[in-house]
Amino acid sequence: MKKQVWNFVLTGGPCAGKTTGLSTMEQELQNRGYYVLIVPETATELISTGIRPFNNSLDLLPFQYVVFEKQIHKEELYRKVAQMIPAEKVIIIHDRGIIDNKSYITNKQFQEILSHFSFNEVEARDRYDAVFHLVTAANGAEEFYTLANNVSRTETPEEARKLDELGISNWTGHPHFRIINNSTDFERKMERLMCEVYSALGDPTPIEIERKYLIKKPDINTLAKYVSITVIDIVQTYLKSTGNIERRVRQRGQNGNFSYYLTEKREIDSLKRAESERKVSEKDYIHYLSEIDTTLHPIIKKRICFAYKSQYFELDVFDFSKDLALMEIELTNVNSSVELPNFIDIIKEVTDDPKYRNHQIAKTQTL
């Protein structure tokens, strides 16, 4: 069996259950035979040892430079160790990722730090295989909001909600970003977290459950007035498939910086498809393009990602369509309820209509 290493981020707002979430992930994954490494939260490490922003220590910006440098060093170290460990399945769980540091400084300052360390934002965000955001108890479970378990936290409930929203906004656009809200009790919240983790691992084979809607094409600038959005440029190319396996490669990124993915899907029914996806190098991506299915058009689109009421939506705007677009949300359960954004002009749900699947769109170039 070929060695496999996954890099996951567990993040969230203050008092979201992250400590319990880390413990739950570690124990449950070990029970399934994974070797688990946990990378501690860098800012908390530094603060607990006396390196603090302000308080006669460092100013905030120099502190963030220190956090970034230490975090990168730790992440690279853990990735090397993961390769040295003889276990065949290793999971690195990062207690927050690089992008989380953006919540505490201006965007301009964050970009300066990225540039100093020869990173761009797409690289910093997409270097992890999946990101799981636990919503603060201050949003939906206010009676349980407390800071007693983390001495470095001092936020009021209102500040916690703002930090939570900012964190979600900063990670929006990651190809496998999942939000775990407070719609259930805490025990069930942890169960939903593990469902998302297992789905990202493909253990068992992940089932993609999504709801899809045909909508009137929105104006991006108008949409940005309602929610924080991230716009991703995507080129999706279908490859020659075998049997009932659909294969495709994607170029995905922003501002000329891209990541590349190979996806394979097998349909189970109208709502469910078994899916596996892995990141590939640019060199491999170019190689896969030699296997292009010439009967299908490449799909060129802008994917507008946003969170609404602790739900994560992806809205696809296609070059060929002037008036229509598609919006979808992925779910952990077929019976999960969806609260649709009231600022989107929804024409109809098209989840069960094969006309609106990407593979069919690649044939027709119409909506």
CSV table of C-alpha atoms in Angstrom, one decimal:
chain,number,residue,atom,x,y,z
A,1,MET,CA,0.0,0.0,0.0
A,2,LYS,CA,1.3,3.4,-1.0
A,3,LYS,CA,2.0,5.8,1.9
A,4,GLN,CA,-0.6,8.4,2.3
A,5,VAL,CA,-0.3,11.7,4.3
A,6,TRP,CA,-3.2,14.2,4.8
A,7,ASN,CA,-2.9,17.7,6.1
A,8,PHE,CA,-6.1,18.9,7.8
A,9,VAL,CA,-6.8,22.2,9.6
A,10,LEU,CA,-9.2,22.5,12.5
A,11,THR,CA,-10.1,26.1,13.1
A,12,GLY,CA,-13.0,28.1,14.4
A,13,GLY,CA,-14.1,31.1,16.5
A,14,PRO,CA,-13.5,31.5,20.3
A,15,CYS,CA,-15.1,28.8,22.4
A,16,ALA,CA,-16.2,26.7,19.4
A,17,GLY,CA,-15.1,23.4,20.8
A,18,LYS,CA,-11.7,23.2,19.1
A,19,THR,CA,-9.9,21.5,22.0
A,20,THR,CA,-12.5,18.8,22.2
A,21,GLY,CA,-12.6,18.6,18.4
A,22,LEU,CA,-8.9,17.9,18.3
A,23,SER,CA,-9.1,15.2,21.0
A,24,THR,CA,-12.1,13.6,19.2
A,25,MET,CA,-10.4,13.6,15.9
A,26,GLU,CA,-7.2,12.1,17.4
A,27,GLN,CA,-9.0,9.3,19.2
A,28,GLU,CA,-11.5,8.4,16.5
A,29,LEU,CA,-8.8,8.4,13.7
A,30,GLN,CA,-6.4,6.4,15.8
A,31,ASN,CA,-9.2,3.9,16.3
A,32,ARG,CA,-9.5,3.6,12.5
A,33,GLY,CA,-5.8,2.8,12.2
A,34,TYR,CA,-4.4,6.3,11.3
A,35,TYR,CA,-1.2,7.6,12.8
A,36,VAL,CA,-2.1,11.1,14.0
A,37,LEU,CA,0.2,14.1,14.4
A,38,ILE,CA,-1.1,17.4,15.9
A,39,VAL,CA,0.5,20.7,15.2
A,40,PRO,CA,-0.2,23.0,18.2
A,41,GLU,CA,-1.6,26.5,17.7
A,42,THR,CA,1.4,28.7,17.2
A,43,ALA,CA,0.0,32.0,18.5
A,44,THR,CA,-1.1,30.4,21.8
A,45,GLU,CA,2.3,28.6,22.1
A,46,LEU,CA,4.1,32.0,21.8
A,47,ILE,CA,1.8,33.8,24.1
A,48,SER,CA,2.0,31.1,26.8
A,49,THR,CA,5.8,31.4,26.8
A,50,GLY,CA,5.9,35.2,27.2
A,51,ILE,CA,6.0,36.4,23.5
A,52,ARG,CA,2.9,38.5,23.3
A,53,PRO,CA,1.5,41.2,21.1
A,54,PHE,CA,1.8,44.4,23.2
A,55,ASN,CA,2.0,44.0,27.0
A,56,ASN,CA,5.7,45.2,26.9
A,57,SER,CA,6.5,42.5,24.3
A,58,LEU,CA,6.1,42.8,20.5
A,59,ASP,CA,3.9,45.1,18.6
A,60,LEU,CA,1.2,43.3,16.7
A,61,LEU,CA,2.8,43.3,13.2
A,62,PRO,CA,6.2,42.0,14.4
A,63,PHE,CA,4.4,39.4,16.4
A,64,GLN,CA,2.6,38.2,13.3
A,65,TYR,CA,5.9,37.9,11.5
A,66,VAL,CA,7.2,35.7,14.3
A,67,VAL,CA,4.0,33.6,14.3
A,68,PHE,CA,4.2,33.1,10.5
A,69,GLU,CA,7.9,32.1,10.6
A,70,LYS,CA,7.4,29.6,13.5
A,71,GLN,CA,4.2,28.2,11.9
A,72,ILE,CA,5.9,27.5,8.6
A,73,HIS,CA,8.8,25.9,10.3
A,74,LYS,CA,6.6,23.6,12.3
A,75,GLU,CA,4.4,22.7,9.4
A,76,GLU,CA,7.4,21.7,7.2
A,77,LEU,CA,8.9,19.8,10.1
A,78,TYR,CA,5.8,17.8,10.7
A,79,ARG,CA,5.5,17.0,7.0
A,80,LYS,CA,9.0,15.6,7.0
A,81,VAL,CA,8.3,13.6,10.1
A,82,ALA,CA,5.1,12.2,8.6
A,83,GLN,CA,7.2,10.8,5.7
A,84,MET,CA,9.7,9.2,8.2
A,85,ILE,CA,7.0,7.5,10.2
A,86,PRO,CA,6.6,3.9,9.0
A,87,ALA,CA,2.8,4.0,9.3
A,88,GLU,CA,1.1,3.8,5.9
A,89,LYS,CA,-1.7,6.3,6.8
A,90,VAL,CA,-0.6,9.5,8.5
A,91,ILE,CA,-2.8,12.5,9.3
A,92,ILE,CA,-1.4,15.9,10.3
A,93,ILE,CA,-4.0,18.0,12.1
A,94,HIS,CA,-3.1,21.7,12.3
A,95,ASP,CA,-4.6,23.6,15.1
A,96,ARG,CA,-5.3,26.6,12.9
A,97,GLY,CA,-3.6,27.3,9.6
A,98,ILE,CA,-1.6,30.1,8.0
A,99,ILE,CA,-4.7,31.9,6.8
A,100,ASP,CA,-6.0,32.3,10.4
A,101,ASN,CA,-3.4,34.9,11.1
A,102,LYS,CA,-5.1,37.2,8.6
A,103,SER,CA,-7.9,37.8,11.1
A,104,TYR,CA,-5.6,40.0,13.3
A,105,ILE,CA,-4.0,42.4,10.9
A,106,THR,CA,-5.0,44.3,7.7
A,107,ASN,CA,-5.1,42.6,4.4
A,108,LYS,CA,-2.2,44.8,3.2
A,109,GLN,CA,0.0,43.7,6.2
A,110,PHE,CA,-0.9,40.1,5.6
A,111,GLN,CA,0.1,40.3,1.9
A,112,GLU,CA,3.4,41.9,3.0
A,113,ILE,CA,4.1,39.0,5.3
A,114,LEU,CA,3.2,36.5,2.6
A,115,SER,CA,5.6,38.2,0.2
A,116,HIS,CA,8.4,38.3,2.8
A,117,PHE,CA,8.2,34.6,3.1
A,118,SER,CA,7.8,34.0,-0.7
A,119,PHE,CA,4.1,32.9,-0.5
A,120,ASN,CA,1.0,34.0,-2.2
A,121,GLU,CA,-2.5,33.7,-0.7
A,122,VAL,CA,-3.6,30.8,-2.8
A,123,GLU,CA,-0.5,28.8,-1.8
A,124,ALA,CA,-1.1,29.6,1.9
A,125,ARG,CA,-4.8,28.7,1.8
A,126,ASP,CA,-4.7,25.6,-0.4
A,127,ARG,CA,-1.6,23.9,1.1
A,128,TYR,CA,-4.0,21.9,3.3
A,129,ASP,CA,-6.2,19.1,2.1
A,130,ALA,CA,-9.2,20.1,4.0
A,131,VAL,CA,-10.2,22.8,6.5
A,132,PHE,CA,-12.9,22.4,9.2
A,133,HIS,CA,-14.3,25.5,10.9
A,134,LEU,CA,-16.2,25.1,14.2
A,135,VAL,CA,-18.6,28.0,14.7
A,136,THR,CA,-18.2,29.9,18.0
A,137,ALA,CA,-20.7,29.1,20.8
A,138,ALA,CA,-21.4,32.8,20.8
A,139,ASN,CA,-23.4,32.2,17.6
A,140,GLY,CA,-26.2,29.8,18.3
A,141,ALA,CA,-25.1,28.3,21.7
A,142,GLU,CA,-24.6,31.5,23.7
A,143,GLU,CA,-25.4,29.9,27.0
A,144,PHE,CA,-22.2,27.8,26.6
A,145,TYR,CA,-19.9,30.7,25.7
A,146,THR,CA,-16.9,30.8,28.0
A,147,LEU,CA,-13.2,31.6,27.7
A,148,ALA,CA,-12.1,29.7,30.8
A,149,ASN,CA,-10.3,27.0,28.8
A,150,ASN,CA,-7.9,29.4,27.0
A,151,VAL,CA,-6.0,32.1,28.9
A,152,SER,CA,-5.0,33.8,25.7
A,153,ARG,CA,-8.6,34.6,24.7
A,154,THR,CA,-10.4,37.7,26.0
A,155,GLU,CA,-13.2,38.3,23.5
A,156,THR,CA,-16.7,39.3,24.3
A,157,PRO,CA,-19.5,37.3,22.6
A,158,GLU,CA,-19.9,40.1,20.0
A,159,GLU,CA,-16.2,40.1,19.3
A,160,ALA,CA,-16.2,36.3,19.1
A,161,ARG,CA,-18.9,36.4,16.5
A,162,LYS,CA,-17.0,39.0,14.4
A,163,LEU,CA,-13.8,36.9,14.7
A,164,ASP,CA,-15.7,33.8,13.7
A,165,GLU,CA,-17.2,35.6,10.6
A,166,LEU,CA,-13.8,36.9,9.7
A,167,GLY,CA,-12.2,33.5,10.0
A,168,ILE,CA,-14.9,32.0,7.7
A,169,SER,CA,-14.4,34.8,5.2
A,170,ASN,CA,-10.6,34.3,5.1
A,171,TRP,CA,-10.9,30.5,4.4
A,172,THR,CA,-13.7,31.0,1.9
A,173,GLY,CA,-12.5,29.7,-1.5
A,174,HIS,CA,-10.6,26.7,-0.2
A,175,PRO,CA,-11.6,23.6,-2.3
A,176,HIS,CA,-12.6,21.6,0.7
A,177,PHE,CA,-13.8,24.0,3.4
A,178,ARG,CA,-16.5,22.8,5.7
A,179,ILE,CA,-18.4,24.8,8.4
A,180,ILE,CA,-19.8,23.0,11.4
A,181,ASN,CA,-22.4,25.2,13.1
A,182,ASN,CA,-24.4,25.0,16.4
A,183,SER,CA,-27.6,23.7,14.9
A,184,THR,CA,-27.4,20.6,17.2
A,185,ASP,CA,-26.2,19.9,20.7
A,186,PHE,CA,-22.4,19.7,21.2
A,187,GLU,CA,-22.2,15.9,21.0
A,188,ARG,CA,-23.9,15.9,17.6
A,189,LYS,CA,-21.6,18.8,16.6
A,190,MET,CA,-18.6,16.6,17.1
A,191,GLU,CA,-20.3,13.8,15.2
A,192,ARG,CA,-20.9,16.1,12.3
A,193,LEU,CA,-17.3,17.2,12.4
A,194,MET,CA,-16.2,13.5,12.2
A,195,CYS,CA,-18.6,12.9,9.3
A,196,GLU,CA,-16.8,15.7,7.4
A,197,VAL,CA,-13.4,14.4,8.3
A,198,TYR,CA,-14.3,10.9,7.1
A,199,SER,CA,-15.7,12.3,3.9
A,200,ALA,CA,-12.4,14.2,3.2
A,201,LEU,CA,-10.5,11.0,3.9
A,202,GLY,CA,-12.7,8.8,1.7
A,203,ASP,CA,-13.1,6.5,4.7
A,204,PRO,CA,-15.4,4.9,3.6
A,205,THR,CA,-15.7,6.1,0.0
A,206,PRO,CA,-17.0,9.6,0.3
A,207,ILE,CA,-20.5,10.3,-0.8
A,208,GLU,CA,-21.0,13.7,-2.4
A,209,ILE,CA,-24.5,15.0,-1.4
A,210,GLU,CA,-25.4,18.3,-2.9
A,211,ARG,CA,-28.4,20.5,-3.6
A,212,LYS,CA,-28.2,22.6,-6.8
A,213,TYR,CA,-30.2,25.6,-7.9
A,214,LEU,CA,-30.6,27.4,-11.2
A,215,ILE,CA,-30.5,31.2,-10.5
A,216,LYS,CA,-30.5,34.5,-12.3
A,217,LYS,CA,-26.9,35.5,-12.9
A,218,PRO,CA,-25.9,38.0,-10.1
A,219,ASP,CA,-23.8,41.0,-10.4
A,220,ILE,CA,-20.6,40.2,-8.4
A,221,ASN,CA,-20.3,43.7,-7.0
A,222,THR,CA,-23.9,43.7,-5.8
A,223,LEU,CA,-23.5,40.3,-4.3
A,224,ALA,CA,-20.4,41.5,-2.3
A,225,LYS,CA,-22.7,44.0,-0.6
A,226,TYR,CA,-24.6,41.2,1.2
A,227,VAL,CA,-21.8,38.8,2.1
A,228,SER,CA,-18.0,38.4,2.0
A,229,ILE,CA,-17.2,36.6,-1.3
A,230,THR,CA,-14.1,35.0,-2.8
A,231,VAL,CA,-14.0,34.6,-6.6
A,232,ILE,CA,-12.1,31.6,-7.9
A,233,ASP,CA,-11.1,31.2,-11.6
A,234,ILE,CA,-11.7,27.6,-12.7
A,235,VAL,CA,-10.9,25.7,-15.9
A,236,GLN,CA,-12.4,22.2,-15.8
A,237,THR,CA,-11.4,19.7,-18.4
A,238,TYR,CA,-12.9,16.2,-18.9
A,239,LEU,CA,-10.7,13.2,-19.6
A,240,LYS,CA,-11.4,10.0,-21.3
A,241,SER,CA,-13.4,7.9,-18.9
A,242,THR,CA,-13.6,4.1,-18.3
A,243,GLY,CA,-16.9,2.4,-17.4
A,244,ASN,CA,-19.1,4.6,-15.2
A,245,ILE,CA,-16.1,6.6,-13.8
A,246,GLU,CA,-16.1,10.2,-14.7
A,247,ARG,CA,-12.6,11.8,-14.7
A,248,ARG,CA,-11.6,15.4,-14.9
A,249,VAL,CA,-8.8,17.8,-14.0
A,250,ARG,CA,-9.2,21.4,-12.7
A,251,GLN,CA,-7.0,24.4,-12.7
A,252,ARG,CA,-8.2,26.5,-9.8
A,253,GLY,CA,-6.9,29.8,-8.4
A,254,GLN,CA,-6.8,33.6,-8.2
A,255,ASN,CA,-4.7,36.4,-9.6
A,256,GLY,CA,-2.6,34.1,-11.7
A,257,ASN,CA,-1.8,31.7,-8.9
A,258,PHE,CA,-3.3,28.2,-9.4
A,259,SER,CA,-3.6,24.8,-7.8
A,260,TYR,CA,-4.4,21.6,-9.8
A,261,TYR,CA,-6.7,18.7,-9.0
A,262,LEU,CA,-7.7,15.3,-10.4
A,263,THR,CA,-11.3,14.2,-9.6
A,264,GLU,CA,-13.0,10.8,-10.3
A,265,LYS,CA,-16.8,10.4,-9.7
A,266,ARG,CA,-19.1,7.4,-9.8
A,267,GLU,CA,-22.8,8.1,-9.7
A,268,ILE,CA,-25.0,6.2,-7.1
A,269,ASP,CA,-28.3,8.1,-7.6
A,270,SER,CA,-29.5,11.6,-8.4
A,271,LEU,CA,-28.3,13.0,-5.0
A,272,LYS,CA,-25.3,10.9,-4.3
A,273,ARG,CA,-22.0,10.3,-6.1
A,274,ALA,CA,-18.9,8.6,-4.8
A,275,GLU,CA,-16.0,11.0,-5.3
A,276,SER,CA,-12.3,11.0,-4.9
A,277,GLU,CA,-10.1,14.0,-5.5
A,278,ARG,CA,-6.4,14.7,-5.1
A,279,LYS,CA,-4.1,17.6,-5.6
A,280,VAL,CA,-1.6,17.1,-8.4
A,281,SER,CA,1.4,19.1,-9.6
A,282,GLU,CA,1.3,21.5,-12.5
A,283,LYS,CA,3.5,19.0,-14.5
A,284,ASP,CA,1.0,16.2,-13.8
A,285,TYR,CA,-1.9,18.4,-14.7
A,286,ILE,CA,-0.3,19.2,-18.1
A,287,HIS,CA,0.3,15.4,-18.6
A,288,TYR,CA,-3.3,14.6,-17.9
A,289,LEU,CA,-4.4,17.1,-20.5
A,290,SER,CA,-3.0,14.7,-23.1
A,291,GLU,CA,-6.0,12.4,-22.1
A,292,ILE,CA,-8.6,15.1,-22.9
A,293,ASP,CA,-12.0,13.9,-24.0
A,294,THR,CA,-12.4,15.8,-27.3
A,295,THR,CA,-16.2,15.3,-27.4
A,296,LEU,CA,-16.6,17.7,-24.4
A,297,HIS,CA,-15.8,21.4,-24.1
A,298,PRO,CA,-13.6,22.7,-21.3
A,299,ILE,CA,-15.8,24.5,-18.7
A,300,ILE,CA,-14.5,28.0,-17.9
A,301,LYS,CA,-16.2,29.6,-15.0
A,302,LYS,CA,-15.9,31.9,-12.0
A,303,ARG,CA,-16.8,30.2,-8.7
A,304,ILE,CA,-18.1,32.7,-6.2
A,305,CYS,CA,-17.8,31.2,-2.7
A,306,PHE,CA,-19.6,32.6,0.3
A,307,ALA,CA,-21.0,31.7,3.7
A,308,TYR,CA,-24.5,32.5,4.7
A,309,LYS,CA,-25.9,31.7,8.1
A,310,SER,CA,-23.1,29.2,8.8
A,311,GLN,CA,-23.7,27.4,5.4
A,312,TYR,CA,-21.1,27.3,2.7
A,313,PHE,CA,-22.4,28.1,-0.9
A,314,GLU,CA,-20.6,27.9,-4.2
A,315,LEU,CA,-22.1,29.9,-7.1
A,316,ASP,CA,-20.8,29.2,-10.7
A,317,VAL,CA,-20.9,31.9,-13.4
A,318,PHE,CA,-20.1,30.5,-16.8
A,319,ASP,CA,-18.6,32.4,-19.7
A,320,PHE,CA,-21.2,31.2,-22.2
A,321,SER,CA,-24.3,32.3,-20.2
A,322,LYS,CA,-25.4,35.9,-20.0
A,323,ASP,CA,-28.4,35.5,-17.8
A,324,LEU,CA,-28.2,32.3,-15.8
A,325,ALA,CA,-25.9,30.7,-13.2
A,326,LEU,CA,-25.8,27.7,-10.8
A,327,MET,CA,-25.6,27.7,-7.0
A,328,GLU,CA,-24.9,24.6,-4.9
A,329,ILE,CA,-24.4,23.5,-1.4
A,330,GLU,CA,-22.8,20.3,-0.2
A,331,LEU,CA,-24.4,18.5,2.7
A,332,THR,CA,-23.5,15.7,5.2
A,333,ASN,CA,-26.9,14.2,5.2
A,334,VAL,CA,-29.6,13.9,2.5
A,335,ASN,CA,-32.2,15.2,4.9
A,336,SER,CA,-30.3,18.3,6.0
A,337,SER,CA,-32.3,21.5,5.7
A,338,VAL,CA,-31.0,24.4,3.7
A,339,GLU,CA,-31.7,28.1,4.4
A,340,LEU,CA,-31.3,29.8,1.0
A,341,PRO,CA,-29.8,33.3,0.7
A,342,ASN,CA,-32.6,35.8,0.3
A,343,PHE,CA,-30.5,38.0,-1.9
A,344,ILE,CA,-30.2,35.4,-4.6
A,345,ASP,CA,-32.9,35.2,-7.3
A,346,ILE,CA,-33.6,31.5,-7.4
A,347,ILE,CA,-35.5,30.2,-10.5
A,348,LYS,CA,-35.8,26.5,-9.4
A,349,GLU,CA,-34.0,23.6,-7.8
A,350,VAL,CA,-32.3,21.4,-10.4
A,351,THR,CA,-30.6,18.8,-8.1
A,352,ASP,CA,-32.3,15.9,-10.0
A,353,ASP,CA,-32.1,17.4,-13.5
A,354,PRO,CA,-29.1,15.9,-15.4
A,355,LYS,CA,-29.2,18.8,-17.8
A,356,TYR,CA,-27.4,20.9,-15.1
A,357,ARG,CA,-24.6,18.6,-14.2
A,358,ASN,CA,-21.1,19.7,-15.2
A,359,HIS,CA,-20.6,16.8,-17.5
A,360,GLN,CA,-23.7,17.6,-19.5
A,361,ILE,CA,-22.9,21.3,-19.5
A,362,ALA,CA,-19.5,20.4,-21.1
A,363,LYS,CA,-21.5,18.8,-23.9
A,364,THR,CA,-24.0,21.6,-24.5
A,365,GLN,CA,-22.4,24.8,-23.3
A,366,THR,CA,-25.9,25.9,-22.2
A,367,LEU,CA,-27.9,26.3,-19.0
